[in-house]
Amino acid sequence: MTQAARLKLRMQKELKLLLNDPPHGASFPFLSPDSDLSDLSSIDAQIEGPEGTVYAKGVFKIKIQIPERYPLQPPIVTFGTPIYHPNIDNGGRICLDILNLPPKGAWQPSLNISTLLTSIGLLLSEPNPDDGLMCEASREYKYNRQAFDHKARSMTEKHAKAGAGENSCSNQCTETNTDSTMMEVQGFDKESKHGANEFIPCHKKPHGISQKLSLESTSSDKKKDSDQDVPSQHFFPSDSMNQMEGKRKREKENDVLNECNLNHEKVNGNGWKLSLKSSNQFKDDFDNKENVDPNYLSSLCQHRASSGSSLLQASRIQQLDQHQDGKSANSSIKSSSKHCQNQKQPCGSTDPLQTCENVKMLETPQEEFVDRMENVSATTKSEQVSSVGRKLSLGLKGSSHKQQESNKENVTPVHNLILPKPQTPGKSGLGRKLSLGPLTQVQQNCGHNQKQQSHRPQSIETDVEIKQKGGEETEEFPISEMVVVLDSEDSEEEGHASLRSRMPIARKRLGKWSAKT
Amino acid sequence: MQNREGVVADGEKESAVSIPVSEFDDWAKFADDDIMQQQSAFHAEEAKKVPFVGDKEPLTMLAAEYESGSPILLEKIKLLGQQYAAIRRTRGDGNCFFRSFMFSYLEYVLESQDHAEVDRIKGNVEECRKTLQSLGYADFTFEDFFALFLEQLDSVLQGNEDSISQDELIIRSRDQSISDYVVMFFRFVTSGEIRKRSEFFEPFILGLTNATVEQFCKSSVEPMGEESDHVHITALSDALGVPIRVVYLDRSSCDNGGVSVNHHDFVPTSGGHSNATSGSTEPVSPFITLLYRPGHYDILYPK
């Protein structure tokens, strides 16, 4: 009896078992008892995401290739459906010990396809982040489950649900570059979206490249925009939409997920910017860790600055922002002390609403969200458009995780946080420098995550404080001044006695910082 | 970069953006695959040097190998030469014990045409089958291996139309698709025996690896290429009722300064199978003799 004949014999038995007694959650849409047994070098299976996991209700395609020397050699198993999992990479490759021969793996010929599928089902239920194939997913799984769950769910929603699954699968099966790269980008984007909490080592790698590319797409966005007679930064509002949606999503149902994802793809061109922002946020987190709330605010300011300055294009936009801000605030922001004062006006709780309005104008798909926002407010000026939206997005991003932790509707204070206005171009250089430091600190972030959580309540407190002080006054100004323009402290401090007590801390913090940079 | 962008699609910015990312990914993976490939290439090269089962060589070849080696070893090889005539090497791929046992056993049957032994071992094989079934193994996962071993057993008995010569036995033993299957059969049998008598084997296994019986079978018995130890030998010998002598060629020496080659006989303990033919009182003399050098087993031929 030849090897081939034995293999065929074995496969016949395997198929019989698979069809008569399929492993839990698995199905074989292309197999039937009459299947042509002569070509069983590959089996297509489907496996349902285990109930109660982030993959629940998803149906994942699995391709099982049978090697010539099976069962002495393990089958080659890959996911045909994109999945966000610590042990499954973008190409669908699975890191599972029984898929490899010893000594690296633990395949043994007494295993079979049925047990293999059972193991994969188990892997979905219980990822093994200690042996992660996807470093960032592993880290998230270990240190930031919320972000992980969210990403995994939206991936499932997008690719593994009935309908969606179909086409992503076929793409994947043919091993198209595009598919996996799309996943990559998406992940990338999402990362930046949730950037606040997470540690993304990979971020640095693709950074430079995606930057170039994003520039290009940004300009194309602009073209589109001009066609629509809309201010050129249309992606900013949509960006902020994502942010807000994301946040809201967490608070509410998951239905919005899809929408959000779609959105993200559209905004893709912004990947670079987003990621920059988020890396800045690492810094924020870092600061939070250090207990200094004002600093948090200040860092917000800074990264506003840095995100503006780091791109030529961005700085152009920034100028635009200022321009528009100027309009809305009725004064231009040249001196920083003034700048602070001015900020307060546009920054009140109406800002978010404006953004919403803007978003509505620009992005119809978000109706749901917009509706919601409209209920809250009616006062919006559409002239403002995207510049505010952009600021908002930053603020929301930074604060969203706070909310999510506290489950409080802190919206107003949060918006206050957003207020930091664009820096004058001259200062942006400084901001940029500062932002570079945190990038390297990112690593510490993950280690400190737990600490971070404990600090959150504190920052919320601050928010409340701000509110009490009468919404108009925004706490971040003293700090932003400190960071950027030290001479403007006085004017602010006069206004807030209680703030003063914070100042030294903030200052200290800043001192440390500048030493680092 | 530019070129690539051009290649990839005009419209899809998303894909363009991420190409470098995925490339990086692939690159990282490639390194891994590369290493694996290198490793298997290395194995392939090694395979050319030593077949699964080598040719019979006079023991002097072994002496030549250690010519400039330890005097203790040379002394021992000399002693070996008094009792043993030849050696047959097996490939050091982690399966050497099982492979040596396979060839040695089949060769014994081929030469002795011991039908009684064949019947006896077939009985044991059936027992092993039941053992595996009772342990929860799915039939189809092991029955092919069992069938192949029984097939070889039948074919070394002369008088059948598919009987084989010794040359054919050697060819088959060097044919991976047969040789590995038989090795795997032995691994199944060994694993089944260890699990069945886990209480007996547990202390030995703990002494070896600090693993549970279950883990040990999973990681050190069933997977191909996992080296064998005395636990494996004991289990296989017991399960099939085949005594095995292992001659140790290492640098140990006796207290009195004299050198002697020590050996250990693994004599089946379970059942009366092995004693049925030779009588319960007589000492069993193993017809399978393996030469152990640390990390490796070869076949020895007595004079």
mmCIF file of N, CA, C and O in Angstrom, chain A residues 357-443:
data_model
loop_
_atom_site.group_PDB
_atom_site.id
_atom_site.type_symbol
_atom_site.label_atom_id
_atom_site.label_comp_id
_atom_site.label_asym_id
_atom_site.label_seq_id
_atom_site.Cartn_x
_atom_site.Cartn_y
_atom_site.Cartn_z
ATOM 1 N N GLU A 357 -22.831 69.130 14.208
ATOM 2 C CA GLU A 357 -23.474 69.778 13.091
ATOM 3 C C GLU A 357 -22.596 69.648 11.862
ATOM 4 O O GLU A 357 -23.032 69.275 10.780
ATOM 5 N N ASN A 358 -21.346 69.931 12.085
ATOM 6 C CA ASN A 358 -20.430 69.843 10.965
ATOM 7 C C ASN A 358 -20.434 68.459 10.381
ATOM 8 O O ASN A 358 -20.497 68.275 9.181
ATOM 9 N N VAL A 359 -20.363 67.586 11.267
ATOM 10 C CA VAL A 359 -20.303 66.210 10.821
ATOM 11 C C VAL A 359 -21.518 65.885 10.001
ATOM 12 O O VAL A 359 -21.463 65.238 8.983
ATOM 13 N N LYS A 360 -22.561 66.346 10.477
ATOM 14 C CA LYS A 360 -23.786 66.072 9.757
ATOM 15 C C LYS A 360 -23.677 66.591 8.324
ATOM 16 O O LYS A 360 -24.038 65.926 7.366
ATOM 17 N N MET A 361 -23.184 67.760 8.255
ATOM 18 C CA MET A 361 -23.055 68.327 6.931
ATOM 19 C C MET A 361 -22.181 67.470 6.032
ATOM 20 O O MET A 361 -22.453 67.264 4.862
ATOM 21 N N LEU A 362 -21.136 67.013 6.623
ATOM 22 C CA LEU A 362 -20.131 66.361 5.805
ATOM 23 C C LEU A 362 -20.387 64.883 5.637
ATOM 24 O O LEU A 362 -20.091 64.301 4.607
ATOM 25 N N GLU A 363 -20.901 64.323 6.647
ATOM 26 C CA GLU A 363 -20.985 62.863 6.652
ATOM 27 C C GLU A 363 -22.400 62.428 6.967
ATOM 28 O O GLU A 363 -22.785 62.327 8.114
ATOM 29 N N THR A 364 -23.123 62.156 5.972
ATOM 30 C CA THR A 364 -24.494 61.771 6.228
ATOM 31 C C THR A 364 -24.658 60.434 6.932
ATOM 32 O O THR A 364 -25.594 60.255 7.675
ATOM 33 N N PRO A 365 -23.799 59.508 6.686
ATOM 34 C CA PRO A 365 -24.033 58.198 7.286
ATOM 35 C C PRO A 365 -24.175 58.225 8.802
ATOM 36 O O PRO A 365 -24.662 57.298 9.385
ATOM 37 N N GLN A 366 -23.736 59.260 9.381
ATOM 38 C CA GLN A 366 -23.727 59.250 10.839
ATOM 39 C C GLN A 366 -25.031 59.758 11.439
ATOM 40 O O GLN A 366 -25.057 60.179 12.584
ATOM 41 N N GLU A 367 -26.031 59.683 10.722
ATOM 42 C CA GLU A 367 -27.281 60.278 11.144
ATOM 43 C C GLU A 367 -27.619 59.987 12.593
ATOM 44 O O GLU A 367 -27.986 60.848 13.347
ATOM 45 N N GLU A 368 -27.458 58.750 12.879
ATOM 46 C CA GLU A 368 -27.856 58.336 14.219
ATOM 47 C C GLU A 368 -27.218 59.218 15.277
ATOM 48 O O GLU A 368 -27.861 59.751 16.160
ATOM 49 N N PHE A 369 -25.961 59.288 15.111
ATOM 50 C CA PHE A 369 -25.206 60.048 16.088
ATOM 51 C C PHE A 369 -25.613 61.508 16.071
ATOM 52 O O PHE A 369 -25.837 62.135 17.087
ATOM 53 N N VAL A 370 -25.696 61.987 14.902
ATOM 54 C CA VAL A 370 -26.024 63.391 14.768
ATOM 55 C C VAL A 370 -27.350 63.684 15.427
ATOM 56 O O VAL A 370 -27.517 64.657 16.154
ATOM 57 N N ASP A 371 -28.270 62.810 15.185
ATOM 58 C CA ASP A 371 -29.574 63.001 15.789
ATOM 59 C C ASP A 371 -29.449 63.163 17.280
ATOM 60 O O ASP A 371 -29.997 64.073 17.888
ATOM 61 N N ARG A 372 -28.705 62.293 17.774
ATOM 62 C CA ARG A 372 -28.550 62.294 19.216
ATOM 63 C C ARG A 372 -28.008 63.635 19.681
ATOM 64 O O ARG A 372 -28.481 64.233 20.617
ATOM 65 N N MET A 373 -27.035 64.052 18.963
ATOM 66 C CA MET A 373 -26.412 65.282 19.369
ATOM 67 C C MET A 373 -27.366 66.452 19.182
ATOM 68 O O MET A 373 -27.399 67.380 19.968
ATOM 69 N N GLU A 374 -28.118 66.383 18.194
ATOM 70 C CA GLU A 374 -29.023 67.490 17.922
ATOM 71 C C GLU A 374 -30.042 67.652 19.037
ATOM 72 O O GLU A 374 -30.464 68.748 19.358
ATOM 73 N N ASN A 375 -30.418 66.545 19.565
ATOM 74 C CA ASN A 375 -31.342 66.627 20.671
ATOM 75 C C ASN A 375 -30.789 67.504 21.775
ATOM 76 O O ASN A 375 -31.499 68.216 22.453
ATOM 77 N N VAL A 376 -29.547 67.376 21.912
ATOM 78 C CA VAL A 376 -28.924 68.103 23.002
ATOM 79 C C VAL A 376 -28.803 69.587 22.693
ATOM 80 O O VAL A 376 -28.913 70.418 23.566
ATOM 81 N N SER A 377 -28.555 69.851 21.488
ATOM 82 C CA SER A 377 -28.263 71.250 21.207
ATOM 83 C C SER A 377 -28.864 71.713 19.902
ATOM 84 O O SER A 377 -29.266 70.927 19.058
ATOM 85 N N ALA A 378 -28.918 72.940 19.802
ATOM 86 C CA ALA A 378 -29.357 73.501 18.534
ATOM 87 C C ALA A 378 -28.413 74.585 18.092
ATOM 88 O O ALA A 378 -28.409 74.991 16.944
ATOM 89 N N THR A 379 -27.640 75.039 19.002
ATOM 90 C CA THR A 379 -26.776 76.177 18.701
ATOM 91 C C THR A 379 -25.511 75.734 18.014
ATOM 92 O O THR A 379 -24.596 75.242 18.624
ATOM 93 N N THR A 380 -25.467 75.919 16.763
ATOM 94 C CA THR A 380 -24.250 75.575 16.062
ATOM 95 C C THR A 380 -24.004 76.532 14.932
ATOM 96 O O THR A 380 -24.924 76.988 14.265
ATOM 97 N N LYS A 381 -22.774 76.769 14.775
ATOM 98 C CA LYS A 381 -22.414 77.594 13.637
ATOM 99 C C LYS A 381 -21.641 76.753 12.662
ATOM 100 O O LYS A 381 -20.626 76.157 12.999
ATOM 101 N N SER A 382 -22.104 76.721 11.490
ATOM 102 C CA SER A 382 -21.459 75.832 10.545
ATOM 103 C C SER A 382 -20.189 76.438 9.965
ATOM 104 O O SER A 382 -19.387 75.745 9.368
ATOM 105 N N GLU A 383 -20.009 77.706 10.180
ATOM 106 C CA GLU A 383 -18.771 78.283 9.641
ATOM 107 C C GLU A 383 -17.566 77.604 10.271
ATOM 108 O O GLU A 383 -16.544 77.400 9.669
ATOM 109 N N GLN A 384 -17.773 77.329 11.518
ATOM 110 C CA GLN A 384 -16.656 76.768 12.268
ATOM 111 C C GLN A 384 -16.124 75.493 11.656
ATOM 112 O O GLN A 384 -14.950 75.249 11.597
ATOM 113 N N VAL A 385 -17.006 74.712 11.311
ATOM 114 C CA VAL A 385 -16.705 73.463 10.646
ATOM 115 C C VAL A 385 -15.589 72.703 11.324
ATOM 116 O O VAL A 385 -15.527 72.568 12.518
ATOM 117 N N SER A 386 -14.698 72.311 10.498
ATOM 118 C CA SER A 386 -13.839 71.219 10.919
ATOM 119 C C SER A 386 -12.809 71.577 11.972
ATOM 120 O O SER A 386 -12.345 70.715 12.688
ATOM 121 N N SER A 387 -12.455 72.783 12.036
ATOM 122 C CA SER A 387 -11.370 73.070 12.975
ATOM 123 C C SER A 387 -11.768 72.673 14.381
ATOM 124 O O SER A 387 -11.008 72.050 15.103
ATOM 125 N N VAL A 388 -12.943 72.990 14.727
ATOM 126 C CA VAL A 388 -13.397 72.631 16.048
ATOM 127 C C VAL A 388 -13.493 71.119 16.171
ATOM 128 O O VAL A 388 -13.086 70.521 17.150
ATOM 129 N N GLY A 389 -14.030 70.588 15.137
ATOM 130 C CA GLY A 389 -14.182 69.137 15.158
ATOM 131 C C GLY A 389 -12.863 68.473 15.465
ATOM 132 O O GLY A 389 -12.789 67.538 16.246
ATOM 133 N N ARG A 390 -11.871 68.994 14.910
ATOM 134 C CA ARG A 390 -10.588 68.367 15.095
ATOM 135 C C ARG A 390 -10.142 68.460 16.541
ATOM 136 O O ARG A 390 -9.681 67.520 17.146
ATOM 137 N N LYS A 391 -10.331 69.629 17.043
ATOM 138 C CA LYS A 391 -9.940 69.783 18.435
ATOM 139 C C LYS A 391 -10.737 68.837 19.297
ATOM 140 O O LYS A 391 -10.235 68.165 20.182
ATOM 141 N N LEU A 392 -11.961 68.807 18.998
ATOM 142 C CA LEU A 392 -12.831 67.945 19.784
ATOM 143 C C LEU A 392 -12.333 66.520 19.750
ATOM 144 O O LEU A 392 -12.289 65.830 20.748
ATOM 145 N N SER A 393 -11.992 66.151 18.604
ATOM 146 C CA SER A 393 -11.615 64.756 18.482
ATOM 147 C C SER A 393 -10.445 64.456 19.398
ATOM 148 O O SER A 393 -10.377 63.433 20.033
ATOM 149 N N LEU A 394 -9.591 65.393 19.455
ATOM 150 C CA LEU A 394 -8.444 65.177 20.321
ATOM 151 C C LEU A 394 -8.887 65.028 21.746
ATOM 152 O O LEU A 394 -8.524 64.110 22.460
ATOM 153 N N GLY A 395 -9.676 65.963 22.124
ATOM 154 C CA GLY A 395 -10.097 65.963 23.510
ATOM 155 C C GLY A 395 -10.865 64.710 23.845
ATOM 156 O O GLY A 395 -10.601 64.040 24.829
ATOM 157 N N LEU A 396 -11.745 64.397 23.000
ATOM 158 C CA LEU A 396 -12.577 63.236 23.267
ATOM 159 C C LEU A 396 -11.735 61.997 23.346
ATOM 160 O O LEU A 396 -11.932 61.143 24.180
ATOM 161 N N LYS A 397 -10.830 61.973 22.466
ATOM 162 C CA LYS A 397 -9.986 60.797 22.443
ATOM 163 C C LYS A 397 -9.313 60.639 23.783
ATOM 164 O O LYS A 397 -9.299 59.604 24.394
ATOM 165 N N GLY A 398 -8.754 61.733 24.169
ATOM 166 C CA GLY A 398 -8.018 61.681 25.417
ATOM 167 C C GLY A 398 -8.920 61.304 26.575
ATOM 168 O O GLY A 398 -8.535 60.567 27.454
ATOM 169 N N SER A 399 -10.107 61.780 26.530
ATOM 170 C CA SER A 399 -10.931 61.615 27.704
ATOM 171 C C SER A 399 -11.839 60.405 27.627
ATOM 172 O O SER A 399 -12.371 59.968 28.613
ATOM 173 N N SER A 400 -11.985 59.912 26.457
ATOM 174 C CA SER A 400 -12.998 58.873 26.323
ATOM 175 C C SER A 400 -12.730 57.690 27.228
ATOM 176 O O SER A 400 -13.625 57.096 27.773
ATOM 177 N N HIS A 401 -11.500 57.363 27.369
ATOM 178 C CA HIS A 401 -11.264 56.192 28.195
ATOM 179 C C HIS A 401 -11.593 56.477 29.648
ATOM 180 O O HIS A 401 -11.929 55.602 30.408
ATOM 181 N N LYS A 402 -11.485 57.680 29.985
ATOM 182 C CA LYS A 402 -11.875 58.022 31.344
ATOM 183 C C LYS A 402 -13.340 57.728 31.532
ATOM 184 O O LYS A 402 -13.759 57.104 32.477
ATOM 185 N N GLN A 403 -14.068 58.199 30.596
ATOM 186 C CA GLN A 403 -15.501 58.023 30.718
ATOM 187 C C GLN A 403 -15.847 56.580 30.753
ATOM 188 O O GLN A 403 -16.658 56.117 31.537
ATOM 189 N N GLN A 404 -15.202 55.915 29.901
ATOM 190 C CA GLN A 404 -15.529 54.516 29.786
ATOM 191 C C GLN A 404 -15.252 53.820 31.098
ATOM 192 O O GLN A 404 -15.971 52.922 31.513
ATOM 193 N N GLU A 405 -14.254 54.249 31.766
ATOM 194 C CA GLU A 405 -13.946 53.637 33.049
ATOM 195 C C GLU A 405 -14.988 54.040 34.082
ATOM 196 O O GLU A 405 -15.422 53.249 34.901
ATOM 197 N N SER A 406 -15.332 55.248 34.063
ATOM 198 C CA SER A 406 -16.159 55.734 35.150
ATOM 199 C C SER A 406 -17.637 55.571 34.856
ATOM 200 O O SER A 406 -18.450 55.584 35.760
ATOM 201 N N ASN A 407 -17.931 55.434 33.617
ATOM 202 C CA ASN A 407 -19.323 55.347 33.209
ATOM 203 C C ASN A 407 -20.130 56.549 33.635
ATOM 204 O O ASN A 407 -21.332 56.471 33.870
ATOM 205 N N LYS A 408 -19.482 57.612 33.794
ATOM 206 C CA LYS A 408 -20.217 58.822 34.121
ATOM 207 C C LYS A 408 -20.345 59.645 32.862
ATOM 208 O O LYS A 408 -19.492 59.614 32.002
ATOM 209 N N GLU A 409 -21.368 60.415 32.833
ATOM 210 C CA GLU A 409 -21.520 61.277 31.670
ATOM 211 C C GLU A 409 -20.784 62.584 31.939
ATOM 212 O O GLU A 409 -21.362 63.599 32.313
ATOM 213 N N ASN A 410 -19.573 62.545 31.707
ATOM 214 C CA ASN A 410 -18.751 63.706 32.011
ATOM 215 C C ASN A 410 -18.612 64.634 30.839
ATOM 216 O O ASN A 410 -17.672 65.391 30.746
ATOM 217 N N VAL A 411 -19.499 64.533 29.975
ATOM 218 C CA VAL A 411 -19.264 65.135 28.684
ATOM 219 C C VAL A 411 -18.796 66.580 28.769
ATOM 220 O O VAL A 411 -17.864 66.976 28.114
ATOM 221 N N THR A 412 -19.437 67.310 29.596
ATOM 222 C CA THR A 412 -19.087 68.717 29.592
ATOM 223 C C THR A 412 -17.646 68.969 29.999
ATOM 224 O O THR A 412 -16.907 69.603 29.262
ATOM 225 N N PRO A 413 -17.284 68.457 31.102
ATOM 226 C CA PRO A 413 -15.877 68.668 31.459
ATOM 227 C C PRO A 413 -14.960 68.194 30.365
ATOM 228 O O PRO A 413 -13.958 68.822 30.076
ATOM 229 N N VAL A 414 -15.341 67.141 29.799
ATOM 230 C CA VAL A 414 -14.495 66.614 28.757
ATOM 231 C C VAL A 414 -14.322 67.633 27.650
ATOM 232 O O VAL A 414 -13.242 67.859 27.154
ATOM 233 N N HIS A 415 -15.376 68.219 27.350
ATOM 234 C CA HIS A 415 -15.251 69.188 26.270
ATOM 235 C C HIS A 415 -14.374 70.339 26.689
ATOM 236 O O HIS A 415 -13.698 70.947 25.896
ATOM 237 N N ASN A 416 -14.456 70.612 27.940
ATOM 238 C CA ASN A 416 -13.562 71.660 28.398
ATOM 239 C C ASN A 416 -12.127 71.294 28.111
ATOM 240 O O ASN A 416 -11.332 72.109 27.720
ATOM 241 N N LEU A 417 -11.868 70.076 28.313
ATOM 242 C CA LEU A 417 -10.519 69.633 28.079
ATOM 243 C C LEU A 417 -10.109 69.886 26.648
ATOM 244 O O LEU A 417 -8.973 70.183 26.356
ATOM 245 N N ILE A 418 -11.058 69.756 25.839
ATOM 246 C CA ILE A 418 -10.744 69.854 24.426
ATOM 247 C C ILE A 418 -10.253 71.228 24.069
ATOM 248 O O ILE A 418 -9.582 71.433 23.073
ATOM 249 N N LEU A 419 -10.626 72.101 24.880
ATOM 250 C CA LEU A 419 -10.493 73.472 24.475
ATOM 251 C C LEU A 419 -9.146 73.939 23.981
ATOM 252 O O LEU A 419 -9.104 74.862 23.197
ATOM 253 N N PRO A 420 -8.120 73.406 24.476
ATOM 254 C CA PRO A 420 -6.840 73.976 24.057
ATOM 255 C C PRO A 420 -6.850 74.323 22.583
ATOM 256 O O PRO A 420 -7.181 73.496 21.765
ATOM 257 N N LYS A 421 -6.475 75.506 22.352
ATOM 258 C CA LYS A 421 -6.563 75.998 20.967
ATOM 259 C C LYS A 421 -5.293 75.711 20.210
ATOM 260 O O LYS A 421 -4.260 75.422 20.798
ATOM 261 N N PRO A 422 -5.380 75.820 18.971
ATOM 262 C CA PRO A 422 -4.170 75.629 18.164
ATOM 263 C C PRO A 422 -3.112 76.613 18.591
ATOM 264 O O PRO A 422 -3.397 77.752 18.926
ATOM 265 N N GLN A 423 -1.957 76.166 18.567
ATOM 266 C CA GLN A 423 -0.852 77.022 18.927
ATOM 267 C C GLN A 423 -0.504 77.895 17.743
ATOM 268 O O GLN A 423 -0.797 77.568 16.611
ATOM 269 N N THR A 424 0.155 78.921 18.077
ATOM 270 C CA THR A 424 0.648 79.708 16.962
ATOM 271 C C THR A 424 1.776 78.932 16.327
ATOM 272 O O THR A 424 2.488 78.197 16.994
ATOM 273 N N PRO A 425 1.914 79.118 15.057
ATOM 274 C CA PRO A 425 2.871 78.302 14.314
ATOM 275 C C PRO A 425 4.244 78.323 14.949
ATOM 276 O O PRO A 425 4.939 77.333 14.965
ATOM 277 N N GLY A 426 4.620 79.439 15.468
ATOM 278 C CA GLY A 426 5.951 79.550 16.039
ATOM 279 C C GLY A 426 6.174 78.554 17.157
ATOM 280 O O GLY A 426 7.246 78.019 17.324
ATOM 281 N N LYS A 427 5.162 78.302 17.888
ATOM 282 C CA LYS A 427 5.321 77.435 19.040
ATOM 283 C C LYS A 427 5.251 75.964 18.708
ATOM 284 O O LYS A 427 5.607 75.107 19.498
ATOM 285 N N SER A 428 4.762 75.730 17.597
ATOM 286 C CA SER A 428 4.510 74.324 17.309
ATOM 287 C C SER A 428 5.792 73.510 17.329
ATOM 288 O O SER A 428 5.782 72.342 17.608
ATOM 289 N N GLY A 429 6.856 74.171 17.061
ATOM 290 C CA GLY A 429 8.120 73.442 17.103
ATOM 291 C C GLY A 429 8.350 72.830 18.462
ATOM 292 O O GLY A 429 8.696 71.673 18.584
ATOM 293 N N LEU A 430 8.087 73.579 19.445
ATOM 294 C CA LEU A 430 8.269 73.102 20.798
ATOM 295 C C LEU A 430 7.363 71.906 21.059
ATOM 296 O O LEU A 430 7.775 70.879 21.575
ATOM 297 N N GLY A 431 6.139 72.118 20.686
ATOM 298 C CA GLY A 431 5.174 71.041 20.908
ATOM 299 C C GLY A 431 5.648 69.757 20.289
ATOM 300 O O GLY A 431 5.537 68.697 20.867
ATOM 301 N N ARG A 432 6.215 69.906 19.206
ATOM 302 C CA ARG A 432 6.620 68.712 18.506
ATOM 303 C C ARG A 432 7.719 67.998 19.262
ATOM 304 O O ARG A 432 7.711 66.794 19.457
ATOM 305 N N LYS A 433 8.629 68.767 19.684
ATOM 306 C CA LYS A 433 9.722 68.146 20.416
ATOM 307 C C LYS A 433 9.180 67.369 21.586
ATOM 308 O O LYS A 433 9.538 66.243 21.850
ATOM 309 N N LEU A 434 8.323 68.008 22.274
ATOM 310 C CA LEU A 434 7.778 67.368 23.456
ATOM 311 C C LEU A 434 7.104 66.065 23.111
ATOM 312 O O LEU A 434 7.210 65.076 23.813
ATOM 313 N N SER A 435 6.462 66.081 22.013
ATOM 314 C CA SER A 435 5.689 64.888 21.690
ATOM 315 C C SER A 435 6.568 63.710 21.343
ATOM 316 O O SER A 435 6.167 62.578 21.409
ATOM 317 N N LEU A 436 7.767 64.014 20.992
ATOM 318 C CA LEU A 436 8.619 62.907 20.606
ATOM 319 C C LEU A 436 9.017 62.067 21.800
ATOM 320 O O LEU A 436 9.157 60.862 21.713
ATOM 321 N N GLY A 437 9.181 62.704 22.896
ATOM 322 C CA GLY A 437 9.559 61.967 24.097
ATOM 323 C C GLY A 437 8.610 60.829 24.389
ATOM 324 O O GLY A 437 9.008 59.679 24.427
ATOM 325 N N PRO A 438 7.394 61.129 24.518
ATOM 326 C CA PRO A 438 6.409 60.112 24.872
ATOM 327 C C PRO A 438 6.430 58.920 23.962
ATOM 328 O O PRO A 438 6.167 57.814 24.390
ATOM 329 N N LEU A 439 6.732 59.156 22.746
ATOM 330 C CA LEU A 439 6.750 58.004 21.852
ATOM 331 C C LEU A 439 7.647 56.917 22.402
ATOM 332 O O LEU A 439 7.363 55.751 22.314
ATOM 333 N N THR A 440 8.723 57.353 22.934
ATOM 334 C CA THR A 440 9.628 56.349 23.466
ATOM 335 C C THR A 440 9.165 55.852 24.813
ATOM 336 O O THR A 440 9.562 54.802 25.271
ATOM 337 N N GLN A 441 8.346 56.613 25.423
ATOM 338 C CA GLN A 441 7.877 56.182 26.733
ATOM 339 C C GLN A 441 6.733 55.209 26.641
ATOM 340 O O GLN A 441 6.322 54.607 27.602
ATOM 341 N N VAL A 442 6.253 55.100 25.475
ATOM 342 C CA VAL A 442 5.070 54.286 25.282
ATOM 343 C C VAL A 442 5.184 52.954 25.977
ATOM 344 O O VAL A 442 4.259 52.461 26.573
ATOM 345 N N GLN A 443 6.330 52.432 25.906
ATOM 346 C CA GLN A 443 6.499 51.090 26.459
ATOM 347 C C GLN A 443 6.123 51.029 27.920
ATOM 348 O O GLN A 443 5.538 50.085 28.376
#
